[in-house]
Short mmCIF file of C-alpha atoms in Angstrom, two decimals:
data_model
loop_
_atom_site.label_atom_id
_atom_site.label_comp_id
_atom_site.label_asym_id
_atom_site.label_seq_id
_atom_site.Cartn_x
_atom_site.Cartn_y
_atom_site.Cartn_z
CA UNK A 671 15.87 25.55 17.63
CA UNK A 672 17.20 27.70 14.82
CA UNK A 673 13.90 29.60 14.46
CA UNK A 674 14.09 30.96 18.03
CA UNK A 675 17.30 32.84 17.26
CA UNK A 676 15.72 34.92 14.37
CA UNK A 677 12.83 37.35 13.92
CA UNK A 678 9.57 35.97 12.66
CA UNK A 679 10.00 37.64 9.29
CA UNK A 680 13.35 36.06 8.78
CA UNK A 681 12.07 32.67 9.73
CA UNK A 682 9.17 33.01 7.31
CA UNK A 683 11.55 34.11 4.50
CA UNK A 684 13.93 31.16 5.19
CA UNK A 685 10.98 28.65 5.16
CA UNK A 686 9.74 30.07 1.81
CA UNK A 687 13.30 29.76 0.37
CA UNK A 688 13.66 26.27 1.87
CA UNK A 689 10.39 25.06 0.47
CA UNK A 690 11.26 26.28 -3.13
CA UNK A 691 14.76 24.78 -3.00
CA UNK A 692 13.40 21.51 -1.71
CA UNK A 693 11.00 21.37 -4.62
CA UNK A 694 13.92 21.97 -6.96
CA UNK A 695 15.94 19.26 -5.24
CA UNK A 696 13.00 16.83 -5.65
CA UNK A 697 12.94 17.80 -9.41
CA UNK A 698 9.41 19.07 -9.15
CA UNK A 699 10.62 22.35 -10.68
CA UNK A 700 13.86 23.44 -12.33
CA UNK A 701 16.49 25.66 -10.61
CA UNK A 702 15.94 28.54 -12.93
CA UNK A 703 12.17 28.24 -12.25
CA UNK A 704 13.04 28.37 -8.42
CA UNK A 705 15.10 31.49 -8.99
CA UNK A 706 12.24 33.16 -10.78
CA UNK A 707 9.79 32.18 -8.06
CA UNK A 708 12.03 33.75 -5.42
CA UNK A 709 12.74 36.80 -7.55
CA UNK A 710 16.50 36.34 -7.54
CA UNK A 711 19.16 35.93 -10.22
CA UNK A 712 20.22 32.34 -11.25
CA UNK A 713 23.74 33.03 -9.89
CA UNK A 714 22.23 33.88 -6.51
CA UNK A 715 20.28 30.72 -6.63
CA UNK A 716 23.45 28.71 -7.30
CA UNK A 717 25.13 30.34 -4.32
CA UNK A 718 22.11 29.61 -1.98
CA UNK A 719 22.15 26.01 -3.28
CA UNK A 720 25.88 25.71 -2.44
CA UNK A 721 25.17 27.30 0.94
CA UNK A 722 22.38 24.84 1.73
CA UNK A 723 24.60 21.93 0.67
CA UNK A 724 27.34 23.14 2.96
CA UNK A 725 25.49 24.53 6.01
CA UNK A 726 22.07 22.76 5.72
CA UNK A 727 18.76 24.53 6.59
CA UNK A 728 20.58 27.09 8.84
CA UNK A 729 22.54 28.33 5.85
CA UNK A 730 19.42 29.99 4.57
CA UNK A 731 19.35 32.35 7.52
CA UNK A 732 21.35 35.57 7.99
CA UNK A 733 24.95 34.36 8.13
CA UNK A 734 25.91 37.03 10.68
CA UNK A 735 24.12 35.00 13.33
CA UNK A 736 25.37 31.71 14.87
CA UNK A 737 22.75 28.97 14.35
CA UNK A 738 22.69 25.53 15.88
CA UNK A 739 25.20 23.08 14.43
CA UNK A 740 22.48 20.29 14.21
CA UNK A 741 21.64 19.99 10.57
CA UNK A 742 21.10 17.23 7.99
CA UNK A 743 23.55 17.04 5.12
CA UNK A 744 22.12 17.98 1.73
CA UNK A 745 23.37 14.72 0.20
CA UNK A 746 21.27 12.78 2.72
CA UNK A 747 18.26 15.02 2.03
CA UNK A 748 18.56 14.27 -1.72
CA UNK A 749 18.96 10.56 -1.01
CA UNK A 750 15.76 10.54 1.18
CA UNK A 751 13.77 12.38 -1.56
CA UNK A 752 15.23 10.16 -4.30
CA UNK A 753 14.34 7.00 -2.39
CA UNK A 754 10.77 8.10 -1.89
CA UNK A 755 10.22 9.18 -5.49
CA UNK A 756 11.95 6.15 -7.05
CA UNK A 757 10.75 3.26 -4.89
CA UNK A 758 8.34 4.31 -2.10
CA UNK A 759 6.11 6.83 -3.72
CA UNK A 760 2.91 4.97 -2.72
CA UNK A 761 3.98 4.50 0.93
CA UNK A 762 2.60 6.58 3.78
CA UNK A 763 5.18 8.56 5.86
CA UNK A 764 5.20 6.15 8.83
CA UNK A 765 5.77 3.13 6.54
CA UNK A 766 8.41 5.05 4.51
CA UNK A 767 10.21 6.08 7.72
CA UNK A 768 10.30 2.40 8.91
CA UNK A 769 11.79 1.38 5.54
CA UNK A 770 14.50 4.13 5.80
CA UNK A 771 15.55 2.81 9.18
CA UNK A 772 15.30 -0.92 8.51
CA UNK A 773 16.36 -1.23 4.91
CA UNK A 774 18.61 1.79 4.25
CA UNK A 775 20.08 2.60 7.67
CA UNK A 776 19.03 6.24 7.56
CA UNK A 777 18.44 7.43 11.15
CA UNK A 778 16.19 10.45 10.87
CA UNK A 779 13.29 11.32 13.00
CA UNK A 780 9.73 10.71 11.75
CA UNK A 781 8.93 14.41 12.10
CA UNK A 782 11.85 15.50 10.03
CA UNK A 783 11.03 12.99 7.29
CA UNK A 784 7.38 14.07 7.21
CA UNK A 785 8.31 17.76 7.08
CA UNK A 786 10.84 17.21 4.34
CA UNK A 787 8.29 15.32 2.13
CA UNK A 788 5.67 17.96 2.69
CA UNK A 789 8.09 20.86 2.00
CA UNK A 790 9.19 19.09 -1.20
CA UNK A 791 5.60 18.78 -2.31
CA UNK A 792 5.73 15.04 -2.45
CA UNK A 793 2.90 14.55 0.06
CA UNK A 794 -0.02 16.67 1.11
CA UNK A 795 -0.14 18.40 4.47
CA UNK A 796 -2.55 16.86 6.88
CA UNK A 797 -5.93 18.59 7.04
CA UNK A 798 -7.12 20.17 10.20
CA UNK A 799 -9.04 17.88 12.61
CA UNK A 800 -12.79 18.13 12.97
CA UNK A 801 -14.82 18.58 16.08
CA UNK A 802 -13.51 17.10 19.41
CA UNK A 803 -14.84 13.62 20.16
CA UNK A 804 -14.18 11.54 23.28
CA UNK A 805 -12.56 8.21 22.57
CA UNK A 806 -14.38 5.17 23.84
CA UNK A 807 -12.03 3.20 26.28
CA UNK A 808 -10.97 -0.23 25.14
CA UNK A 809 -12.56 -3.32 26.60
CA UNK A 810 -10.33 -4.69 29.47
CA UNK A 811 -10.01 -8.30 28.14
CA UNK A 812 -9.50 -9.79 24.72
CA UNK A 813 -12.63 -11.56 23.55
CA UNK A 814 -15.08 -9.23 25.15
CA UNK A 815 -15.85 -7.36 21.88
CA UNK A 816 -14.64 -7.87 18.31
CA UNK A 817 -14.91 -5.52 15.40
CA UNK A 818 -15.88 -6.78 11.98
CA UNK A 819 -15.82 -4.53 8.92
CA UNK A 820 -14.88 -4.48 5.31
CA UNK A 821 -13.08 -1.85 3.18
CA UNK A 822 -13.38 -1.52 -0.56
CA UNK A 823 -10.09 -0.42 -2.14
CA UNK A 824 -7.79 -0.96 -5.16
CA UNK A 825 -5.59 -3.24 -3.15
CA UNK A 826 -3.47 -4.39 -6.22
CA UNK A 827 -2.97 -0.70 -7.28
CA UNK A 828 -4.90 -1.29 -10.61
CA UNK A 829 -8.51 -0.85 -11.73
CA UNK A 830 -9.60 -3.87 -9.71
CA UNK A 831 -11.69 -3.21 -6.50
CA UNK A 832 -11.95 -5.77 -3.76
CA UNK A 833 -13.44 -5.78 -0.31
CA UNK A 834 -11.07 -6.52 2.54
CA UNK A 835 -12.81 -8.13 5.59
CA UNK A 836 -11.06 -7.73 8.92
CA UNK A 837 -12.00 -9.07 12.37
CA UNK A 838 -10.12 -7.14 15.14
CA UNK A 839 -10.15 -7.37 18.94
CA UNK A 840 -11.19 -4.15 20.76
CA UNK A 841 -8.94 -4.68 23.73
CA UNK A 842 -5.65 -5.37 21.91
CA UNK A 843 -6.22 -4.51 18.27
CA UNK A 844 -5.19 -8.12 17.51
CA UNK A 845 -6.20 -9.14 14.00
CA UNK A 846 -7.88 -12.59 13.99
CA UNK A 847 -9.00 -12.61 10.42
CA UNK A 848 -8.10 -10.65 7.27
CA UNK A 849 -9.01 -11.75 3.68
CA UNK A 850 -9.73 -10.21 0.32
CA UNK A 851 -13.11 -11.14 -1.17
CA UNK A 852 -15.00 -10.11 -4.20
CA UNK A 853 -17.77 -8.50 -2.15
CA UNK A 854 -18.81 -8.26 1.48
CA UNK A 855 -21.84 -10.50 1.83
CA UNK A 856 -23.74 -12.81 4.24
CA UNK A 857 -21.61 -15.72 3.04
CA UNK A 858 -18.19 -13.92 3.32
CA UNK A 859 -19.07 -12.40 6.77
CA UNK A 860 -20.08 -15.88 8.00
CA UNK A 861 -16.90 -17.36 6.84
CA UNK A 862 -14.94 -14.78 8.83
CA UNK A 863 -16.93 -15.29 11.99
CA UNK A 864 -16.83 -19.03 11.67
CA UNK A 865 -13.01 -18.93 11.30
CA UNK A 866 -12.58 -16.87 14.47
CA UNK A 867 -14.96 -19.04 16.51
CA UNK A 868 -13.16 -22.25 15.46
CA UNK A 869 -9.69 -20.77 16.14
CA UNK A 870 -10.21 -18.59 19.17
CA UNK A 871 -13.41 -19.88 20.68
CA UNK A 872 -16.67 -18.18 21.96
CA UNK A 873 -16.50 -14.39 22.48
CA UNK A 874 -18.88 -12.00 24.09
CA UNK A 875 -20.07 -9.54 21.37
CA UNK A 876 -19.33 -8.33 17.91
CA UNK A 877 -19.43 -4.68 16.75
CA UNK A 878 -20.37 -3.88 13.21
CA UNK A 879 -22.05 -1.39 10.95
CA UNK A 880 -25.80 -1.70 10.01
CA UNK A 881 -25.37 -3.42 6.64
CA UNK A 882 -28.24 -5.60 5.59
CA UNK A 883 -26.37 -8.77 6.07
CA UNK A 884 -25.93 -7.83 9.77
CA UNK A 885 -29.18 -6.19 10.72
CA UNK A 886 -32.68 -5.57 9.24
CA UNK A 887 -33.50 -1.81 9.39
CA UNK A 888 -37.17 -0.84 8.69
CA UNK A 889 -36.25 2.66 7.52
CA UNK A 890 -32.91 4.05 6.53
CA UNK A 891 -31.18 5.77 9.37
CA UNK A 892 -33.56 4.44 11.97
CA UNK A 893 -32.68 1.96 14.68
CA UNK A 894 -32.46 -1.79 13.68
CA UNK A 895 -35.28 -4.21 14.29
CA UNK A 896 -34.21 -6.51 17.26
CA UNK A 897 -37.05 -8.99 16.49
CA UNK A 898 -36.16 -9.67 12.88
CA UNK A 899 -32.85 -11.24 12.50
CA UNK A 900 -30.65 -11.68 9.42
CA UNK A 901 -28.89 -14.88 8.70
CA UNK A 902 -25.74 -13.56 10.45
CA UNK A 903 -27.83 -12.41 13.36
CA UNK A 904 -29.50 -15.87 13.58
CA UNK A 905 -26.11 -17.61 13.66
CA UNK A 906 -24.75 -15.28 16.35
CA UNK A 907 -27.90 -15.84 18.49
CA UNK A 908 -27.41 -19.62 18.10
CA UNK A 909 -23.89 -19.51 19.54
CA UNK A 910 -24.84 -16.90 22.12
CA UNK A 911 -22.82 -13.89 20.78
CA UNK A 912 -24.35 -10.48 21.14
CA UNK A 913 -24.39 -8.19 18.04
CA UNK A 914 -23.92 -4.42 18.59
CA UNK A 915 -24.83 -2.00 15.75
CA UNK A 916 -22.92 1.26 15.24
CA UNK A 917 -24.88 4.31 14.26
CA UNK A 918 -22.03 6.49 12.88
CA UNK A 919 -18.56 5.99 11.32
CA UNK A 920 -17.14 7.90 14.30
CA UNK A 921 -18.51 5.22 16.65
CA UNK A 922 -16.31 2.70 14.72
CA UNK A 923 -13.31 5.00 14.83
CA UNK A 924 -10.83 2.27 15.99
CA UNK A 925 -11.88 0.05 13.10
CA UNK A 926 -11.74 2.93 10.57
CA UNK A 927 -8.32 3.95 11.72
CA UNK A 928 -7.17 0.32 11.40
CA UNK A 929 -8.31 0.26 7.78
CA UNK A 930 -6.36 3.47 7.12
CA UNK A 931 -3.22 1.55 8.20
CA UNK A 932 -4.08 -1.39 6.00
CA UNK A 933 -4.63 0.80 3.01
CA UNK A 934 -1.33 2.55 3.59
CA UNK A 935 0.70 -0.70 3.82
CA UNK A 936 -0.87 -3.77 2.22
CA UNK A 937 -0.84 -2.61 -1.42
CA UNK A 938 2.77 -1.73 -1.19
CA UNK A 939 3.65 -4.98 0.46
CA UNK A 940 1.77 -6.83 -2.34
CA UNK A 941 3.67 -4.82 -4.95
CA UNK A 942 7.05 -5.53 -3.46
CA UNK A 943 6.32 -9.25 -3.58
CA UNK A 944 4.72 -9.12 -7.00
CA UNK A 945 1.37 -10.69 -5.74
CA UNK A 946 -1.38 -9.99 -8.29
CA UNK A 947 -4.23 -12.31 -7.34
CA UNK A 948 -6.58 -12.45 -4.31
CA UNK A 949 -5.76 -16.14 -3.79
CA UNK A 950 -2.05 -15.44 -3.41
CA UNK A 951 -2.77 -12.34 -1.36
CA UNK A 952 -4.92 -14.25 1.12
CA UNK A 953 -2.26 -17.03 1.44
CA UNK A 954 0.36 -14.26 2.14
CA UNK A 955 -1.92 -12.61 4.67
CA UNK A 956 -2.72 -15.84 6.51
CA UNK A 957 0.87 -17.29 6.61
CA UNK A 958 2.98 -14.11 6.98
CA UNK A 959 1.48 -10.66 7.06
CA UNK A 960 -1.21 -10.88 9.77
CA UNK A 961 1.57 -12.03 12.27
CA UNK A 962 3.82 -9.19 11.20
CA UNK A 963 0.96 -6.72 11.40
CA UNK A 964 0.00 -7.84 14.87
CA UNK A 965 3.70 -7.59 16.01
CA UNK A 966 3.74 -4.00 15.03
CA UNK A 967 0.35 -2.84 16.07
CA UNK A 968 -1.01 -5.00 18.87
CA UNK A 969 -1.30 -3.33 22.23
CA UNK A 970 -1.33 -4.95 25.64
CA UNK A 971 -4.89 -5.35 27.09
CA UNK A 972 -5.73 -3.46 30.26
CA UNK A 973 -6.08 -6.70 32.38
CA UNK A 974 -4.43 -10.09 32.08
CA UNK A 975 -6.44 -13.10 31.01
CA UNK A 976 -9.00 -13.63 28.26
CA UNK A 977 -12.76 -13.79 27.68
CA UNK A 978 -12.53 -16.36 25.03
CA UNK A 979 -14.11 -19.66 25.89
CA UNK A 980 -13.53 -22.96 23.94
CA UNK A 981 -16.56 -23.97 22.01
CA UNK A 982 -17.43 -27.64 21.59
CA UNK A 983 -20.41 -27.56 19.24
CA UNK A 984 -20.28 -30.12 16.48
CA UNK A 985 -22.75 -28.38 14.25
CA UNK A 986 -20.95 -25.19 13.34
CA UNK A 987 -21.36 -26.08 9.66
CA UNK A 988 -25.13 -25.90 10.22
CA UNK A 989 -24.95 -22.79 12.35
CA UNK A 990 -22.80 -20.79 9.91
CA UNK A 991 -24.91 -21.50 6.84
CA UNK A 992 -27.88 -19.96 4.95
CA UNK A 993 -31.07 -21.71 5.96
CA UNK A 994 -34.27 -22.32 4.05
CA UNK A 995 -37.35 -24.12 5.15
CA UNK A 996 -39.18 -26.50 2.76
CA UNK A 997 -42.10 -28.97 2.93
CA UNK A 998 -41.44 -32.50 1.67
CA UNK A 999 -43.90 -33.50 -1.14
CA UNK A 1000 -45.81 -36.78 -1.17
CA UNK A 1001 -43.21 -38.42 -3.36
CA UNK A 1002 -40.44 -37.40 -0.84
CA UNK A 1003 -39.04 -34.66 -2.91
CA UNK A 1004 -38.41 -30.94 -2.24
CA UNK A 1005 -37.98 -28.03 -4.66
CA UNK A 1006 -34.98 -25.71 -4.15
CA UNK A 1007 -33.01 -23.47 -6.38
CA UNK A 1008 -34.56 -24.77 -9.66
CA UNK A 1009 -33.95 -28.28 -8.60
CA UNK A 1010 -36.15 -31.19 -7.49
CA UNK A 1011 -34.30 -33.19 -4.98
CA UNK A 1012 -35.26 -36.66 -3.94
CA UNK A 1013 -35.02 -37.43 -0.25
CA UNK A 1014 -33.75 -41.05 0.39
CA UNK A 1015 -35.39 -43.30 2.92
CA UNK A 1016 -34.30 -43.03 6.56
CA UNK A 1017 -34.11 -45.47 9.44
CA UNK A 1018 -35.94 -43.30 11.91
CA UNK A 1019 -39.13 -42.68 9.85
CA UNK A 1020 -40.96 -44.53 7.11
CA UNK A 1021 -41.57 -41.35 5.07
CA UNK A 1022 -40.94 -37.71 5.35
CA UNK A 1023 -43.92 -36.60 3.21
CA UNK A 1024 -45.48 -33.55 4.73
CA UNK A 1025 -42.69 -32.84 7.09
CA UNK A 1026 -40.94 -29.51 7.29
CA UNK A 1027 -37.21 -29.85 6.67
CA UNK A 1028 -34.38 -27.30 6.54
CA UNK A 1029 -32.10 -26.78 3.51
CA UNK A 1030 -28.64 -25.61 4.61
CA UNK A 1031 -26.47 -23.69 2.13
CA UNK A 1032 -22.96 -24.34 3.48
CA UNK A 1033 -20.04 -22.02 3.08
CA UNK A 1034 -18.28 -24.48 0.72
CA UNK A 1035 -21.34 -24.07 -1.64
CA UNK A 1036 -22.67 -27.53 -0.90
CA UNK A 1037 -26.12 -28.34 0.40
CA UNK A 1038 -27.71 -30.49 3.01
CA UNK A 1039 -31.17 -31.25 4.09
CA UNK A 1040 -31.95 -31.62 7.84
CA UNK A 1041 -34.88 -32.96 9.72
CA UNK A 1042 -34.32 -32.00 13.35
CA UNK A 1043 -30.80 -33.22 14.37
CA UNK A 1044 -30.79 -35.69 11.42
CA UNK A 1045 -29.04 -35.06 8.05
CA UNK A 1046 -31.24 -36.83 5.57
CA UNK A 1047 -29.60 -35.82 2.26
CA UNK A 1048 -26.58 -34.04 0.84
CA UNK A 1049 -26.03 -32.38 -2.55
CA UNK A 1050 -23.13 -30.88 -4.42
CA UNK A 1051 -22.70 -27.25 -5.40
CA UNK A 1052 -24.28 -28.07 -8.77
CA UNK A 1053 -27.32 -29.74 -7.18
CA UNK A 1054 -26.30 -33.30 -7.88
CA UNK A 1055 -26.85 -35.93 -5.08
CA UNK A 1056 -23.78 -36.41 -2.96
CA UNK A 1057 -22.84 -40.12 -2.69
CA UNK A 1058 -22.45 -39.71 1.02
CA UNK A 1059 -25.96 -38.44 1.28
CA UNK A 1060 -27.67 -41.49 -0.39
CA UNK A 1061 -27.43 -43.57 2.70
CA UNK A 1062 -29.22 -42.91 6.02
CA UNK A 1063 -26.88 -40.59 7.88
CA UNK A 1064 -26.44 -40.94 11.57
CA UNK A 1065 -26.16 -37.70 13.60
CA UNK A 1066 -22.89 -36.98 15.34
CA UNK A 1067 -24.70 -37.27 18.66
CA UNK A 1068 -26.04 -40.78 17.94
CA UNK A 1069 -22.64 -41.99 16.83
CA UNK A 1070 -20.98 -40.65 19.90
CA UNK A 1071 -23.63 -42.19 22.23
CA UNK A 1072 -23.38 -45.62 20.51
CA UNK A 1073 -19.58 -45.55 20.79
CA UNK A 1074 -19.83 -44.53 24.46
CA UNK A 1075 -22.23 -47.54 25.12
CA UNK A 1076 -19.72 -49.90 23.47
CA UNK A 1077 -21.87 -51.05 20.58
CA UNK A 1078 -20.03 -51.85 17.37
CA UNK A 1079 -21.71 -50.78 14.19
CA UNK A 1080 -23.00 -54.27 13.28
CA UNK A 1081 -24.37 -55.03 16.79
CA UNK A 1082 -25.99 -51.63 16.73
CA UNK A 1083 -27.78 -52.31 13.44
CA UNK A 1084 -28.92 -55.74 14.73
CA UNK A 1085 -30.29 -54.32 17.94
CA UNK A 1086 -32.17 -51.59 16.11
CA UNK A 1087 -33.66 -54.20 13.66
CA UNK A 1088 -34.85 -56.33 16.59
CA UNK A 1089 -36.50 -53.40 18.29
CA UNK A 1090 -38.45 -52.55 15.07
CA UNK A 1091 -39.59 -56.14 14.68
CA UNK A 1092 -40.78 -56.21 18.39
CA UNK A 1093 -42.66 -52.94 17.86
CA UNK A 1094 -44.50 -54.39 14.78
CA UNK A 1095 -45.35 -57.68 16.45
CA UNK A 1096 -46.86 -55.97 19.49
CA UNK A 1097 -48.79 -53.33 17.69
CA UNK A 1098 -52.64 -53.92 17.14
CA UNK A 1099 -53.20 -56.11 14.22
CA UNK A 1100 -49.52 -56.41 13.77
CA UNK A 1101 -49.13 -60.09 13.30
CA UNK A 1102 -45.55 -60.64 12.25
CA UNK A 1103 -44.83 -63.24 9.62
CA UNK A 1104 -41.20 -64.30 9.09
CA UNK A 1105 -40.19 -65.33 5.56
CA UNK A 1106 -37.47 -67.97 5.33
CA UNK A 1107 -35.55 -69.04 2.34
CA UNK A 1108 -36.19 -72.61 1.02
CA UNK A 1109 -33.20 -74.88 1.38
CA UNK A 1110 -31.97 -76.18 -1.95
#
């Protein structure tokens, strides 16, 4: 190290001179302003500039000594500073250092690049760390605990703010879901969790903050109420996934640091590709960037294997929906969202009047009405009857059972009709009269 060969006062003086000259090289100040700051003549500043260009950083020390020959050429310093100012001014240091190596073939250490940018005044020096906290060890297997959180940021580097929802594995930092949405809400959070369950399978637990769409908290800052579930909590309970609330930002440190990486990279990648809409950004994330992000930042889990288990439920559209209970009126209608919906007749019951049914708000903004395992009606996002909901709808289980028994659809209908006729003829006072058409 050059600094070890000189007294502390000489090192401090050289560092001050270097900082001022680097600011002048980065065109933050003029050369005559640099001379005035250092209290030297302009001619002396020109000599120092030439010495720095010829000998590098060591040229600012006493020339009677013999410093280390390891130095970076001034032309290369100017090139690095120019590249940062002209093209990568919104990149963080790590991201900028990767671009220097991959795109421009400049092989400089990360520490040198960071120090050069700080000395030139192009980036701020890192603030001192706070109190010491012990890091929670990672889970040993993927799928044991997932983090879900959202970060509001100007992802397109303009005046638009969007929430960025990310689902990350605690064991490996693998990103399973990352999408831009207008706002973090029950619907957008359910869409994220449903996507992970469909693609990866069942997982053990999910770690989140205490936002109202995750937990119901009687008083601000107090523990969550385990007996009153939000819609997200109800969905997680139905599929057997445990929800874990975090009681401080530091508790979610791994997730918070992950968002710092996203904020330092994603806006710049969107700018380089001229992506200006959330739809195009989400397509880019899903098809390209999540894979690239995982290749760079995923770590190997402590133990081999996985805790993910395939899930075979056929009612995930019901589970991941917003549910409302209604009572069917005497005319077989229900009222919901300023609409009066007519419930069509069903095969399994003469009338649903007086029955309690469940209205499901699905993630695609359509609606369905369920009575137990049966879907009795479907409606579009505007509240209009869905043509597929006008007929009596068989449940997925009944269709599967019928196929397994080998009954074709027509035979199944005939057998069901015979059973109803037999029931009517054998009920008290249920004399059955058959009507036949007269032959012409």
